Amino acid sequence: MNLYPIPAACLERCPRPGRVERVDYVTTDGLDDRKHALVYLPHGYDESCPYDVFYLIHGGGGDQTSFFSDTFLAVLDNLIDRGQLAPLIVVSPTYYRPGPVDKGIGASGEAVALFARELKADIIPAVESRFRTHAASTDAAGIRASRDHRGIGGFSMGSVTTWYAFLEALDAFRWFMPLSGDCWLFGRLGGSLHAEETARALADAVAKQGFAPEDFRVHAITGTKDIACPNESAQIDAMRRFPEVFRFGGNIDYDLLEDGVHDYADIFRYLYNALPAFFHSRQA
Ligand code: FER
């Protein structure tokens, strides 16, 4: 798709803004960590109507506030206010443990590898039992039954997280938006260092989880000058060799912004362009 710049008017404060609330939860991984996610509710949020939910995962070193800058919240508000984006709930959690923790690349890689479990067992239930989504219940069956209305995306290490969710949480998510980051199943930068095995694991993960190529869509985006571009591109090229699972132009697209770099400003631009169709695209 064309990745247009965000129009200046869309960056201005919206007269009808949504609001951000905090949802606390305790992890069930045996550590009993007290954590929270920030949750964006669109203007006019109404308990009588169920909303699609987008789990948006920050980059390495970040936290729950990284995506919810005034800039990005204004983009969400204005897209919704103009009718370009159907009102949705956006959830910003963190894969880091609470307190002063190591946020270096090695520790971040370990944290994101564990995070699909926390999303499914702890975060989705906490958020979707509190706000009105398509989940009639937040047990595994209820989460699975509402997967058509749940997406996940993220930037850099958040993109790595998104690929892990594809491998382990297709029962919770139908829509995937990995932005500027590869899959680290086979280690750091595995998308390029182990492209073939990574692509095979992603392809195999679909049937292994009981799903078919019709049951998901991936919209991957990065920039040609993004430090993660060589890694994500090598992985995507390898994924093209599994056409029985990955149908480019159908259940998967990969877009590159000419001169796009590894920062939130370009990521906001990708989201501005990609979010409006994200929950509505239907593939052949
Ligand atoms: C990549 C995926 C993630 C990448 C970098 C990262 C260089 C994250 C880096 C960081 O958080 O420091 O493909 O390519």
Coordinates of C-alpha atoms and ligand atoms in Angstrom, one line a residue:
M1 CA 0.0 0.0 0.0
N2 CA 1.0 3.6 -0.2
L3 CA 2.5 4.8 3.0
Y4 CA 1.5 8.5 3.0
P5 CA 2.8 11.0 5.5
I6 CA 0.4 11.7 8.3
P7 CA -1.5 14.9 7.3
A8 CA -0.8 17.8 9.7
A9 CA -4.5 18.1 10.6
C10 CA -4.4 14.5 11.8
L11 CA -1.6 15.3 14.3
E12 CA -3.6 18.2 15.9
R13 CA -5.4 17.8 19.1
C14 CA -8.8 16.2 18.4
P15 CA -11.8 18.0 19.9
R16 CA -13.4 14.6 20.6
P17 CA -10.5 12.6 22.1
G18 CA -10.6 9.1 23.5
R19 CA -9.2 8.3 26.9
V20 CA -6.5 6.1 28.3
E21 CA -7.2 3.9 31.3
R22 CA -5.0 1.6 33.3
V23 CA -5.7 -2.1 33.9
D24 CA -3.8 -3.9 36.7
Y25 CA -3.2 -7.6 36.7
V26 CA -1.0 -10.1 38.5
T27 CA 1.0 -12.6 36.4
T28 CA 0.2 -16.3 36.6
D29 CA 3.7 -17.4 35.6
G30 CA 4.4 -18.2 39.3
L31 CA 6.2 -14.9 39.8
D32 CA 3.0 -13.0 40.8
D33 CA 4.3 -9.8 39.3
R34 CA 1.9 -6.9 39.7
K35 CA 1.8 -5.3 36.2
H36 CA -0.5 -3.1 34.2
A37 CA -1.5 -2.3 30.7
L38 CA -2.6 1.1 29.3
V39 CA -5.9 0.9 27.4
Y40 CA -7.1 3.5 24.8
L41 CA -10.9 3.7 24.7
P42 CA -12.2 5.6 21.7
H43 CA -14.4 8.8 22.1
G44 CA -17.9 7.8 22.9
Y45 CA -16.9 4.3 24.2
D46 CA -20.1 2.6 24.8
E47 CA -20.5 -0.7 26.8
S48 CA -23.5 -1.7 24.6
C49 CA -21.3 -2.2 21.5
P50 CA -18.4 -4.6 21.2
Y51 CA -15.1 -3.3 19.9
D52 CA -12.2 -4.8 18.0
V53 CA -9.0 -4.8 20.1
F54 CA -5.5 -4.1 19.0
Y55 CA -2.6 -5.1 21.2
L56 CA 0.3 -2.8 20.4
I57 CA 3.7 -3.7 21.7
H58 CA 6.5 -1.2 22.3
G59 CA 10.1 -1.5 21.3
G60 CA 13.2 -2.5 23.3
G61 CA 13.8 -0.2 26.3
G62 CA 10.3 1.2 26.2
D63 CA 7.2 0.8 28.4
Q64 CA 3.4 1.1 28.3
T65 CA 3.7 4.8 27.6
S66 CA 5.9 4.5 24.5
F67 CA 3.1 4.3 21.9
F68 CA 0.7 6.5 23.8
S69 CA 2.4 9.8 23.1
D70 CA 0.1 12.8 22.4
T71 CA 1.1 12.4 18.7
F72 CA -0.1 8.9 18.3
L73 CA -3.2 9.4 20.4
A74 CA -4.1 12.3 18.2
V75 CA -3.7 10.2 15.1
L76 CA -6.1 7.5 16.6
D77 CA -8.5 10.2 17.7
N78 CA -8.6 12.0 14.4
L79 CA -8.8 8.9 12.3
I80 CA -11.8 7.7 14.3
D81 CA -13.3 11.2 14.4
R82 CA -13.2 11.5 10.6
G83 CA -14.8 8.1 10.2
Q84 CA -11.6 6.7 8.6
L85 CA -11.0 4.1 11.3
A86 CA -13.8 2.1 13.0
P87 CA -13.7 2.9 16.8
L88 CA -11.4 0.3 18.4
I89 CA -9.7 -0.4 21.7
V90 CA -5.9 -0.2 21.7
V91 CA -4.0 -2.0 24.5
S92 CA -0.4 -1.1 25.4
P93 CA 1.2 -3.6 27.7
T94 CA 4.8 -4.4 28.5
Y95 CA 6.8 -7.6 28.3
Y96 CA 9.3 -6.3 30.9
R97 CA 8.9 -7.4 34.6
P98 CA 8.2 -4.5 37.0
G99 CA 10.8 -2.5 38.8
P100 CA 14.3 -1.6 37.5
V101 CA 15.1 -4.4 35.1
D102 CA 17.6 -5.0 32.4
K103 CA 16.2 -3.7 29.2
G104 CA 19.2 -4.6 27.1
I105 CA 18.8 -6.5 23.9
G106 CA 19.6 -9.9 25.4
A107 CA 17.1 -9.5 28.3
S108 CA 14.5 -8.0 26.0
G109 CA 14.8 -11.1 23.7
E110 CA 14.2 -13.4 26.7
A111 CA 11.2 -11.3 27.9
V112 CA 9.4 -11.2 24.5
A113 CA 9.9 -15.0 24.1
L114 CA 7.7 -15.5 27.1
F115 CA 5.1 -12.9 26.4
A116 CA 2.6 -14.7 24.3
R117 CA 1.7 -16.7 27.4
E118 CA 1.1 -13.6 29.5
L119 CA -1.0 -12.0 26.8
K120 CA -3.3 -15.0 26.6
A121 CA -3.4 -16.0 30.2
D122 CA -3.2 -12.7 32.0
I123 CA -3.6 -9.6 29.8
I124 CA -6.4 -10.4 27.4
P125 CA -8.6 -11.7 30.3
A126 CA -7.8 -8.6 32.5
V127 CA -8.6 -6.1 29.7
E128 CA -11.5 -7.9 28.0
S129 CA -13.4 -8.7 31.2
R130 CA -13.3 -5.0 32.0
F131 CA -14.1 -3.5 28.6
R132 CA -16.6 -4.4 26.0
T133 CA -15.0 -6.5 23.3
H134 CA -16.2 -9.5 21.2
A135 CA -15.1 -11.9 23.9
A136 CA -18.3 -13.3 25.5
S137 CA -16.0 -14.9 28.1
T138 CA -12.3 -14.6 28.7
D139 CA -11.5 -18.2 29.2
A140 CA -9.5 -19.9 26.4
A141 CA -12.7 -20.8 24.5
G142 CA -14.1 -17.3 24.7
I143 CA -10.8 -15.8 23.6
R144 CA -10.6 -18.2 20.7
A145 CA -14.2 -17.6 19.6
S146 CA -13.4 -13.8 19.3
R147 CA -10.1 -14.1 17.6
D148 CA -11.5 -12.4 14.4
H149 CA -11.8 -9.2 16.4
R150 CA -8.3 -9.2 18.0
G151 CA -5.0 -8.1 16.5
I152 CA -1.4 -7.7 17.6
G153 CA 1.3 -5.5 16.3
G154 CA 4.5 -3.8 17.5
F155 CA 7.7 -2.0 16.8
S156 CA 11.1 -3.6 16.8
M157 CA 11.2 -5.9 19.9
G158 CA 7.4 -5.5 19.7
S159 CA 7.5 -6.9 16.2
V160 CA 9.6 -9.8 17.5
T161 CA 6.8 -10.3 20.0
T162 CA 4.2 -10.2 17.2
W163 CA 6.0 -13.0 15.4
Y164 CA 6.0 -15.1 18.6
A165 CA 2.3 -14.5 18.9
F166 CA 1.9 -15.9 15.3
L167 CA 3.8 -19.0 16.4
E168 CA 2.0 -19.5 19.7
A169 CA -1.2 -17.5 19.8
L170 CA -3.1 -17.9 16.6
D171 CA -6.0 -19.1 18.8
A172 CA -6.2 -15.5 20.2
F173 CA -5.3 -13.3 17.2
R174 CA -6.3 -13.2 13.6
W175 CA -4.5 -10.0 12.6
F176 CA -0.7 -9.4 12.8
M177 CA 1.2 -6.2 12.2
P178 CA 5.0 -6.8 12.7
L179 CA 6.7 -3.4 12.2
S180 CA 10.5 -3.3 11.8
G181 CA 11.5 -6.5 13.4
D182 CA 12.0 -10.2 12.6
C183 CA 11.2 -13.5 14.3
W184 CA 13.7 -14.5 16.9
L185 CA 12.6 -18.1 17.4
F186 CA 16.1 -19.2 16.4
G187 CA 17.9 -16.5 18.3
R188 CA 18.7 -12.8 17.9
L189 CA 18.1 -11.6 14.3
G190 CA 17.1 -15.2 13.4
G191 CA 14.9 -13.8 10.6
S192 CA 18.1 -13.2 8.6
L193 CA 20.6 -15.6 10.3
H194 CA 18.2 -18.5 10.1
A195 CA 15.7 -17.3 7.5
E196 CA 14.8 -20.7 6.0
E197 CA 14.1 -22.4 9.4
T198 CA 12.3 -19.4 10.6
A199 CA 10.0 -19.3 7.6
R200 CA 9.4 -23.0 7.9
A201 CA 8.5 -22.7 11.6
L202 CA 6.1 -19.9 10.8
A203 CA 4.5 -21.9 8.0
D204 CA 4.2 -25.0 10.1
A205 CA 2.8 -23.1 13.1
V206 CA -0.5 -22.5 11.2
A207 CA -1.6 -26.2 10.9
K208 CA 0.1 -27.1 14.2
Q209 CA -2.2 -24.7 15.9
G210 CA -5.2 -26.1 14.0
F211 CA -5.6 -23.2 11.6
A212 CA -5.6 -22.7 7.8
P213 CA -4.2 -20.0 5.5
E214 CA -7.7 -18.4 5.4
D215 CA -7.5 -17.8 9.2
F216 CA -5.0 -15.0 9.5
R217 CA -3.6 -12.0 7.9
V218 CA -0.1 -10.5 8.4
H219 CA 0.7 -6.9 7.4
A220 CA 4.5 -6.4 7.8
I221 CA 6.0 -3.0 7.3
T222 CA 9.4 -1.4 7.6
G223 CA 11.6 1.2 6.0
T224 CA 14.4 0.8 3.6
K225 CA 16.8 2.6 5.9
D226 CA 15.5 0.8 9.1
I227 CA 18.2 -1.2 10.9
A228 CA 15.8 -4.1 11.0
C229 CA 15.0 -4.0 7.3
P230 CA 17.7 -6.5 6.2
N231 CA 16.4 -9.0 8.9
E232 CA 12.7 -8.6 8.3
S233 CA 13.3 -8.7 4.5
A234 CA 15.4 -11.8 4.6
Q235 CA 12.7 -13.6 6.6
I236 CA 9.9 -12.4 4.4
D237 CA 11.8 -13.5 1.3
A238 CA 12.1 -17.0 2.9
M239 CA 8.4 -17.0 3.7
R240 CA 7.7 -16.5 0.0
R241 CA 9.0 -20.0 -0.5
F242 CA 6.0 -21.3 1.4
P243 CA 3.2 -20.2 -0.9
E244 CA 0.8 -22.9 0.2
V245 CA 0.6 -21.0 3.5
F246 CA 1.7 -17.5 2.8
R247 CA -0.2 -15.9 0.0
F248 CA 1.4 -12.6 -0.8
G249 CA -1.3 -10.1 -1.7
G250 CA -3.8 -12.3 0.1
N251 CA -3.1 -13.3 3.7
I252 CA 0.2 -11.5 3.9
D253 CA 1.6 -8.2 2.7
Y254 CA 5.0 -6.6 3.1
D255 CA 5.4 -2.9 2.6
L256 CA 8.5 -0.8 2.6
L257 CA 8.7 2.9 3.1
E258 CA 11.5 4.4 1.0
D259 CA 14.0 5.9 3.4
G260 CA 12.0 4.9 6.5
V261 CA 14.1 4.5 9.7
H262 CA 13.9 2.7 13.0
D263 CA 11.9 5.2 15.1
Y264 CA 8.4 5.8 16.4
A265 CA 7.7 8.7 13.9
D266 CA 7.9 6.3 11.0
I267 CA 6.1 3.6 12.9
F268 CA 3.2 6.0 13.6
R269 CA 3.1 6.7 9.8
Y270 CA 2.8 2.9 9.1
L271 CA 0.0 2.7 11.6
Y272 CA -1.8 5.7 10.2
N273 CA -1.8 4.0 6.8
A274 CA -2.4 0.4 7.8
L275 CA -4.8 0.5 10.7
P276 CA -7.9 1.6 8.8
A277 CA -8.1 -1.6 6.8
F278 CA -6.4 -3.9 9.3
F279 CA -9.5 -5.5 10.9
H280 CA -11.5 -5.5 7.7
S281 CA -9.3 -6.9 5.0
R282 CA -10.6 -10.2 3.7
Q283 CA -8.3 -12.4 1.7
A284 CA -9.1 -14.7 -1.2
Ligands
FER1 C1 15.6 -6.5 14.4 C2 14.6 -6.7 15.4 C3 14.7 -6.1 16.6 C4 16.6 -5.6 14.7 C5 16.7 -4.9 15.9 C6 15.7 -5.2 16.9 C7 18.7 -4.7 14.0 C8 15.7 -4.6 18.2 C9 16.8 -3.9 18.7 C10 16.8 -3.3 20.0 O1 15.7 -3.3 20.7 O2 17.8 -2.8 20.4 O3 15.5 -7.1 13.2 O4 17.5 -5.4 13.7

